[in-house]
Structures are given as structure tokens and as C-alpha cells.
Coordinates of C-alpha atoms in Angstrom, one line a residue:
X1 CA -6.9 64.4 45.8
X2 CA -6.9 61.6 43.7
X3 CA -7.7 57.6 45.0
X4 CA -6.1 54.5 43.2
X5 CA -9.4 52.7 41.5
X6 CA -8.8 49.1 42.0
X7 CA -10.9 46.2 40.7
X8 CA -12.7 44.2 43.4
X9 CA -11.8 41.3 44.2
X10 CA -15.1 39.5 43.2
X11 CA -14.6 41.0 39.8
X12 CA -11.2 40.0 39.0
X13 CA -11.9 36.5 39.7
X14 CA -15.0 36.5 37.2
X15 CA -12.6 37.9 34.7
X16 CA -9.6 35.3 35.6
X17 CA -12.7 32.5 35.0
X18 CA -14.0 33.9 31.7
X19 CA -10.6 33.9 30.1
X20 CA -9.5 30.5 31.8
X21 CA -12.5 28.9 30.0
X22 CA -12.3 31.3 26.6
X23 CA -8.7 29.4 26.4
X24 CA -9.7 26.1 27.5
X25 CA -12.7 26.2 24.7
X26 CA -10.3 27.5 22.1
X27 CA -8.0 24.6 22.6
X28 CA -11.1 22.1 22.4
X29 CA -12.1 23.5 19.3
X30 CA -8.3 23.8 18.0
X31 CA -8.3 19.7 19.2
X32 CA -11.5 18.9 17.8
X33 CA -9.8 20.7 14.2
X34 CA -7.0 19.0 14.1
X35 CA -8.4 15.5 15.4
X36 CA -11.0 15.3 12.7
X37 CA -11.0 17.8 9.9
X38 CA -6.9 17.3 9.3
X39 CA -7.3 13.2 10.3
X40 CA -5.6 11.0 7.8
X41 CA -8.1 8.4 8.4
X42 CA -11.9 7.8 7.1
X43 CA -12.7 5.2 9.2
X44 CA -15.6 3.0 10.3
X45 CA -16.1 0.5 13.1
X46 CA -13.8 -2.8 13.4
X47 CA -15.7 -5.9 14.0
X48 CA -13.3 -8.1 16.6
X49 CA -14.3 -11.9 16.6
X50 CA -15.0 -13.2 20.2
X51 CA -12.4 -15.6 19.7
X52 CA -9.9 -13.0 19.1
X53 CA -10.6 -10.3 22.3
X54 CA -11.3 -12.8 25.1
X55 CA -8.2 -14.4 26.6
X56 CA -7.5 -18.0 26.0
X57 CA -9.2 -20.6 28.5
X58 CA -5.9 -22.8 28.5
X59 CA -2.7 -22.7 28.6
X60 CA -1.2 -22.7 25.2
X61 CA 2.7 -21.9 25.7
X62 CA 4.4 -24.5 23.2
X63 CA 6.0 -21.8 21.6
X64 CA 8.4 -21.2 25.0
X65 CA 9.8 -24.6 23.8
X66 CA 11.6 -22.8 20.8
X67 CA 15.5 -23.6 19.7
X68 CA 16.7 -19.9 19.0
X69 CA 18.8 -19.3 16.0
X70 CA 21.1 -17.0 15.4
X71 CA 20.1 -15.0 18.5
X72 CA 21.4 -11.6 18.6
X73 CA 22.8 -11.7 14.6
X74 CA 19.0 -11.0 13.3
X75 CA 17.5 -8.0 13.8
X76 CA 12.9 -8.4 13.1
X77 CA 13.2 -11.4 10.8
X78 CA 9.2 -11.2 9.5
X79 CA 9.8 -13.9 7.2
X80 CA 11.7 -17.3 6.4
X81 CA 11.5 -19.9 4.0
X82 CA 13.6 -23.4 3.2
X83 CA 15.3 -24.1 -0.3
X84 CA 15.0 -27.6 -1.8
X85 CA 18.9 -27.8 -0.5
X86 CA 18.1 -27.3 3.6
X87 CA 18.9 -23.8 3.3
X88 CA 17.3 -21.6 5.5
X89 CA 16.3 -17.8 4.6
X90 CA 15.1 -14.8 6.3
X91 CA 15.2 -11.1 5.4
X92 CA 16.0 -8.0 8.5
X93 CA 14.8 -5.1 8.7
X94 CA 18.3 -3.7 8.4
X95 CA 18.4 -4.7 4.9
X96 CA 19.5 -7.9 4.7
X97 CA 18.8 -11.4 3.6
X98 CA 20.7 -13.5 5.8
X99 CA 20.7 -17.6 5.5
X100 CA 21.8 -20.6 8.1
X101 CA 23.1 -23.9 6.4
X102 CA 22.7 -27.4 7.9
X103 CA 25.8 -26.9 9.7
X104 CA 23.9 -23.6 11.6
X105 CA 26.1 -20.9 11.0
X106 CA 24.2 -18.2 10.0
X107 CA 26.3 -15.5 7.0
X108 CA 24.9 -12.1 5.9
X109 CA 23.9 -13.6 2.1
X110 CA 22.8 -10.1 -0.4
X111 CA 22.0 -7.0 1.7
X112 CA 19.6 -4.6 -0.2
X113 CA 19.4 -1.2 0.8
X114 CA 16.2 -1.1 2.3
X115 CA 14.6 -0.9 5.5
X116 CA 11.2 -2.7 4.3
X117 CA 11.5 -6.0 3.2
X118 CA 8.5 -8.4 3.8
X119 CA 7.6 -11.8 2.8
X120 CA 10.0 -14.3 0.9
X121 CA 10.0 -17.5 -1.2
X122 CA 12.2 -19.6 -3.1
X123 CA 12.1 -19.2 -7.1
X124 CA 12.7 -22.3 -9.0
X125 CA 15.2 -21.2 -11.1
X126 CA 16.8 -21.0 -7.8
X127 CA 17.1 -18.0 -6.3
X128 CA 14.5 -16.2 -3.9
X129 CA 12.0 -13.7 -4.6
X130 CA 11.1 -11.1 -1.8
X131 CA 8.6 -8.1 -1.3
X132 CA 9.9 -4.7 -0.4
X133 CA 7.1 -2.7 0.4
X134 CA 9.0 0.7 -1.3
X135 CA 10.4 -0.8 -4.2
X136 CA 8.2 -3.7 -5.6
X137 CA 9.2 -7.4 -6.3
X138 CA 12.9 -8.4 -5.7
X139 CA 14.9 -11.5 -7.4
X140 CA 17.7 -12.3 -5.3
X141 CA 20.5 -14.7 -6.3
X142 CA 24.2 -15.2 -5.9
X143 CA 25.1 -12.3 -8.8
X144 CA 22.9 -9.8 -6.7
X145 CA 19.4 -8.3 -6.9
X146 CA 17.2 -7.2 -9.4
X147 CA 13.3 -5.8 -9.7
X148 CA 10.7 -7.7 -11.4
X149 CA 8.1 -5.4 -10.6
X150 CA 8.4 -1.9 -9.9
X151 CA 4.7 -0.8 -11.6
X152 CA 1.3 -1.9 -12.0
X153 CA -0.5 -0.7 -14.8
X154 CA 1.6 2.4 -14.9
X155 CA 1.5 3.8 -11.3
X156 CA 4.5 2.7 -8.5
X157 CA 4.1 -0.8 -6.8
X158 CA 2.7 -0.1 -3.3
X159 CA 3.4 -2.2 0.0
X160 CA 4.1 -5.4 -2.1
X161 CA 3.5 -8.2 1.3
X162 CA 4.2 -11.8 0.9
X163 CA 4.7 -13.5 -2.8
X164 CA 4.4 -17.5 -3.9
X165 CA 5.6 -18.6 -7.5
X166 CA 3.6 -21.4 -8.8
X167 CA 4.9 -23.9 -10.7
X168 CA 4.1 -22.7 -13.9
X169 CA 5.6 -18.9 -13.2
X170 CA 3.4 -16.9 -12.3
X171 CA 3.9 -15.2 -9.4
X172 CA 1.3 -14.5 -6.9
X173 CA 1.3 -11.7 -4.8
X174 CA -0.8 -9.1 -2.0
X175 CA -0.3 -5.7 -1.6
X176 CA -1.6 -4.5 2.0
X177 CA -2.6 -1.3 1.2
X178 CA -3.0 0.7 -1.9
X179 CA -3.6 3.8 0.8
X180 CA -0.9 3.8 3.2
X181 CA 2.5 2.1 3.3
X182 CA 4.3 -0.3 5.4
X183 CA 5.4 2.5 8.0
X184 CA 1.4 4.1 8.3
X185 CA 0.2 0.3 8.7
X186 CA -1.4 1.3 11.6
X187 CA -3.5 3.8 9.9
X188 CA -4.7 0.9 7.5
X189 CA -5.9 -0.8 10.8
X190 CA -7.7 2.2 11.9
X191 CA -9.5 3.1 8.9
X192 CA -10.1 -0.4 8.4
X193 CA -11.1 -0.4 4.7
X194 CA -10.8 -2.6 2.2
X195 CA -7.6 -0.9 0.8
X196 CA -5.8 -4.5 -0.2
X197 CA -5.3 -6.1 -3.5
X198 CA -4.1 -9.8 -4.7
X199 CA -2.3 -9.9 -7.8
X200 CA -0.7 -12.1 -10.9
X201 CA 2.0 -11.7 -12.5
X202 CA 3.2 -13.3 -15.5
X203 CA 6.5 -13.0 -16.3
X204 CA 6.7 -14.1 -20.2
X205 CA 3.9 -12.2 -21.1
X206 CA 5.3 -9.1 -18.2
X207 CA 1.6 -8.7 -17.3
X208 CA 0.3 -7.9 -13.6
X209 CA -3.5 -8.6 -13.6
X210 CA -5.9 -7.7 -9.9
X211 CA -6.9 -11.9 -8.9
X212 CA -9.4 -10.1 -5.6
X213 CA -9.3 -6.8 -5.0
X214 CA -11.0 -4.8 -1.5
X215 CA -8.8 -7.1 0.7
X216 CA -9.2 -5.6 4.1
X217 CA -5.0 -5.5 4.7
X218 CA -4.2 -8.5 2.0
X219 CA -1.5 -10.6 4.1
X220 CA 0.6 -13.7 3.6
X221 CA 0.0 -15.7 0.2
X222 CA -0.3 -19.1 0.1
X223 CA -0.8 -21.9 -3.3
X224 CA -2.2 -25.7 -2.3
X225 CA -0.5 -28.9 -2.9
X226 CA -2.1 -29.4 -6.1
X227 CA -2.2 -25.4 -7.3
X228 CA -5.7 -26.0 -7.6
X229 CA -6.2 -22.7 -5.4
X230 CA -4.4 -19.6 -4.2
X231 CA -5.1 -18.8 -0.2
X232 CA -4.7 -14.9 1.4
X233 CA -5.0 -13.7 4.8
X234 CA -7.4 -10.4 5.4
X235 CA -5.4 -9.2 8.9
X236 CA -8.1 -7.1 9.5
X237 CA -10.8 -10.0 8.7
X238 CA -9.5 -11.8 10.8
X239 CA -10.0 -14.5 8.3
X240 CA -8.3 -15.9 4.9
X241 CA -9.8 -16.0 1.5
X242 CA -9.6 -18.9 -1.1
X243 CA -9.3 -17.9 -4.9
X244 CA -9.7 -21.3 -6.9
X245 CA -7.7 -21.5 -10.3
X246 CA -8.9 -24.9 -11.2
X247 CA -11.6 -27.4 -11.4
X248 CA -15.3 -27.1 -11.6
X249 CA -14.7 -23.8 -9.1
X250 CA -11.9 -21.8 -11.1
X251 CA -12.3 -18.0 -10.7
X252 CA -14.7 -18.4 -7.4
X253 CA -14.0 -17.0 -4.3
X254 CA -15.0 -17.9 -0.7
X255 CA -13.7 -17.8 2.6
X256 CA -11.3 -20.4 3.3
X257 CA -11.2 -20.3 7.8
X258 CA -12.5 -17.1 9.5
X259 CA -13.1 -15.7 13.4
X260 CA -9.9 -16.8 14.1
X261 CA -8.5 -16.3 17.4
X262 CA -6.1 -13.6 16.1
X263 CA -5.4 -11.8 12.9
X264 CA -3.4 -13.6 10.0
X265 CA 0.3 -12.8 9.0
X266 CA 1.7 -15.5 7.3
X267 CA 0.5 -18.5 5.5
X268 CA 3.1 -21.5 4.3
X269 CA 2.0 -24.8 2.9
X270 CA 3.1 -28.0 4.8
X271 CA 4.2 -30.5 3.6
X272 CA 1.1 -32.7 4.0
X273 CA -1.2 -30.4 1.9
X274 CA -2.2 -28.3 5.4
X275 CA -0.6 -24.6 5.9
X276 CA 0.8 -23.3 9.0
X277 CA -0.6 -19.7 9.6
X278 CA 0.9 -17.3 12.0
X279 CA -1.8 -15.2 14.4
X280 CA -1.2 -11.3 15.5
X281 CA -2.6 -10.3 18.5
X282 CA -4.3 -6.9 17.2
X283 CA -6.5 -5.6 20.4
X284 CA -6.9 -6.8 23.8
X285 CA -10.5 -7.4 25.3
X286 CA -9.9 -4.1 27.7
X287 CA -9.1 -1.8 24.9
X288 CA -11.2 -3.4 22.1
X289 CA -13.5 -0.8 22.3
X290 CA -11.3 1.7 20.3
X291 CA -11.7 -0.5 17.0
X292 CA -15.8 0.8 17.6
X293 CA -14.9 4.5 18.2
X294 CA -14.9 7.0 15.2
X295 CA -13.6 9.4 17.8
X296 CA -11.2 7.0 18.9
X297 CA -10.1 6.3 15.9
X298 CA -9.7 9.8 14.8
X299 CA -7.8 10.6 18.1
X300 CA -5.3 7.8 17.4
X301 CA -4.7 8.6 14.0
X302 CA -3.7 12.1 14.9
X303 CA -1.9 11.3 17.6
X304 CA 0.3 8.0 16.6
X305 CA 2.2 7.6 19.2
X306 CA -0.8 6.9 21.5
X307 CA -1.3 3.7 18.9
X308 CA 0.9 1.4 21.8
X309 CA -1.8 1.2 24.2
X310 CA -4.2 -1.3 21.8
X311 CA -1.2 -2.7 20.2
X312 CA -0.9 -5.8 21.5
X313 CA 1.3 -7.6 18.9
X314 CA 4.2 -8.4 21.0
X315 CA 2.5 -9.5 24.5
X316 CA 1.5 -13.3 22.7
X317 CA 2.6 -15.4 20.1
X318 CA 0.5 -18.0 18.1
X319 CA 0.8 -20.3 14.9
X320 CA -2.0 -22.7 13.6
X321 CA -1.8 -25.8 11.8
X322 CA -5.0 -25.6 9.5
X323 CA -6.1 -28.0 7.2
X324 CA -7.3 -28.1 3.8
X325 CA -11.2 -28.2 5.2
X326 CA -10.1 -24.8 6.9
X327 CA -10.6 -26.5 10.3
X328 CA -8.2 -26.6 12.6
X329 CA -5.5 -29.2 13.3
X330 CA -3.2 -27.7 15.5
X331 CA -2.6 -24.6 17.4
X332 CA 0.8 -23.6 19.7
X333 CA 0.9 -20.3 21.6
X334 CA 3.7 -18.7 24.0
X335 CA 0.4 -16.9 25.8
X336 CA 2.5 -14.5 27.4
X337 CA 4.9 -14.0 25.2
X338 CA 7.9 -15.0 27.8
X339 CA 10.2 -16.7 24.9
X340 CA 8.8 -15.5 21.7
X341 CA 6.5 -12.8 20.9
X342 CA 5.0 -11.2 17.7
X343 CA 5.2 -14.3 15.5
X344 CA 4.9 -13.2 11.8
X345 CA 5.6 -16.7 9.9
X346 CA 5.9 -20.3 10.1
X347 CA 6.9 -22.7 8.1
X348 CA 7.7 -26.4 8.7
X349 CA 10.7 -28.0 7.6
X350 CA 12.2 -32.0 8.3
X351 CA 9.5 -32.1 11.2
X352 CA 10.3 -28.9 12.7
X353 CA 8.8 -25.6 12.8
X354 CA 11.1 -22.4 11.7
X355 CA 9.3 -19.1 13.5
X356 CA 9.7 -15.1 12.1
X357 CA 8.9 -12.6 14.5
X358 CA 8.7 -8.9 14.4
X359 CA 9.9 -8.6 17.9
X360 CA 13.3 -11.0 18.4
X361 CA 16.4 -11.6 17.0
X362 CA 16.4 -14.8 16.5
X363 CA 14.3 -17.3 14.0
X364 CA 12.4 -19.7 16.5
X365 CA 12.9 -24.0 15.8
X366 CA 10.5 -25.9 17.3
X367 CA 10.6 -29.6 17.1
X368 CA 7.1 -30.5 16.0
X369 CA 6.8 -34.1 17.3
X370 CA 7.6 -32.5 20.9
X371 CA 5.2 -30.0 21.0
X372 CA 1.6 -32.0 20.3

């Protein structure tokens, strides 16, 4: 008579453990391959200055006194500029160039079918020059817009970030990264390699030359009051670099200011010859270790939704007034981001500071005398 043969409980248990271990091992191998073999970045360690990773020891909330201009009408107004007639302009993420006349009424001025409008500046012959991270440099006037420059040396102009026009008509502009586009900015941060540039476009000769190469995320650009040098912000390096255009240092490049308490975004010339720099908080003390770990960088690059874990840009706001010798004159902030955060530009006009932000629906207006 045949009998039923069953596996002893101990044998079945060992089988289950072996199967589970195999599955876990296979999953780990698959994850490792995904993270390292298919990683979109080739990262290096990013050095975070102590001034940027340590919380401020003093209360700094002057930016909580801003007046909100155009609240609800502006979608992420990153950059702002003011023309000679006092008209305020900003480019928004929904593709509009919007402006506010002196009576503080806003209007939709010109629409560009783009979600990647970045730096803007007034042009000496009227209108604006606008950076479109997808299309290049644009000229915007009452008649509409046209492309100034879309290619550099036969290649598509990628990630035009900020721009300024000199009195001689030459246009200086930054390229944030030659490897990663605007919407992959976090990959450039994680990789932390120098893919950025400062370039000069001569419209008379239709010629573009590289002024400074190998910048670690080239961002804001400004000319000095006498136009004897140009400054470009190097965001991932927490510093600004200066290139001399005139004088005994003509052609030389040096550091204008470094070890900033945040990543410098846009920079603008003030009426007295100093500069206003908007700083972005790139990381926090608790999570700064990510920038010192190659493994963590690969992991975040493979699973981009995790990037918000280290992005502290929306938690606070800070702007600096920096003198011509690279000395900090004034510092205004909103330490906890209660009123405004992620400030990306600061422009001074008639004793007020106008602030752009990627985390607001308004332009901030700060009366400077009361802020001191």
C-alpha cells in the first residue's frame, strides 16, 4: 500500500529561506546594476563651505518685510529687470514676459511658447534680451520676439542661463551646463563637474567666443559699472568669478568672492557700483553628506524623486550686497521662508530691491532704507 511522502517541516523551511535569499540577492544585483551601470552621471565629491552648511547664528528676516507685487498673477518669476522708464519686467514659467508700469498695474506683454525662460536684461536699443534654455538668446520687443543666437560653433546653444549687454553691443551670457539641460539640473549638481561656460556674442561680426570655460554651473552674469570686468556666478562652487576686460589685468580671470553661505544664482549691478547676489540654499547640515558620497549621488541620480530630500532651496531666502572688492556689505534673508523663499534674483531701483523667486507667485519689493 502506497503512502503519501511529505517534506519534513525543516526541509521546507530551508527551501523557503534559500528561495528568499536568492530573490533578495537578485534584487540587490539588479539594483546595483541600475544604480551604477545605468547611472546618468559620473560624479565627484562636492565641497560644501561651512558657511553654507551651518545654520545662521543670527536672526535674519528682513525679507519678511517684502511687498508682494502681482501676487497670483506671476508663475515662478525667476528673473527681473527694470528699463530706463521704470517699467519692471519678469519672465515666468508659463512662457510670458510680464511687465508692471509705475502705477503698479501688471500686464501680459509678450508670450513665448516656452517653459524654460531664464535670465532677462534690457537692451540698449530697446526691448529685452531673454535666455531660453531650449532655444538660445531671444530679442523681445513691442513687435514680438526673434532669435538672436541659437547655435555656437555649429552646435545647438544649450542651457543659456543669464545675459547682460555691454555698451559696445557685445552680449555676455552664461551656459549653465553643456551636458545636462534645465530640467535635469539636479544631475549637474550631483555630478558636480565643470560643464558651464561664460561666452561673448559679437552681433556685428556674428561671432561667439568662450570667455571662461569649465565653470561648475555658470549662472548669473553682470558687468562692473565701468565695464572693466564681468562677473559670473559659479553656483555649485559657492563663488563668483571675475574676468577682466580692460586695464593691466585684461584677459585674466580671478575669484571675485568665494565661500558664500549659499549657491549664487543671479547677480545684478547696483547703482553705486556694488552688486546684488541672490543665494540659493543647496543643502542642509543634516543631509550634506550626500555630496560627499559617490554611492548616494548615483542612487539619487537613478531615482530622481529622491532629490527633494536634499534640496533645501524652498526652505529659506537670502540676498547679499557685495562691494567691488568682493566684500559683503549687507545681507538680507528670510531664514525660514515664511514670506519668500528660493529667491533667484535681486535688482535695485530707486531705493527698493525687487526680488524674483522660483517658489512664489509674486515679485518681492523691499524698501532698502527700512531693511537696514
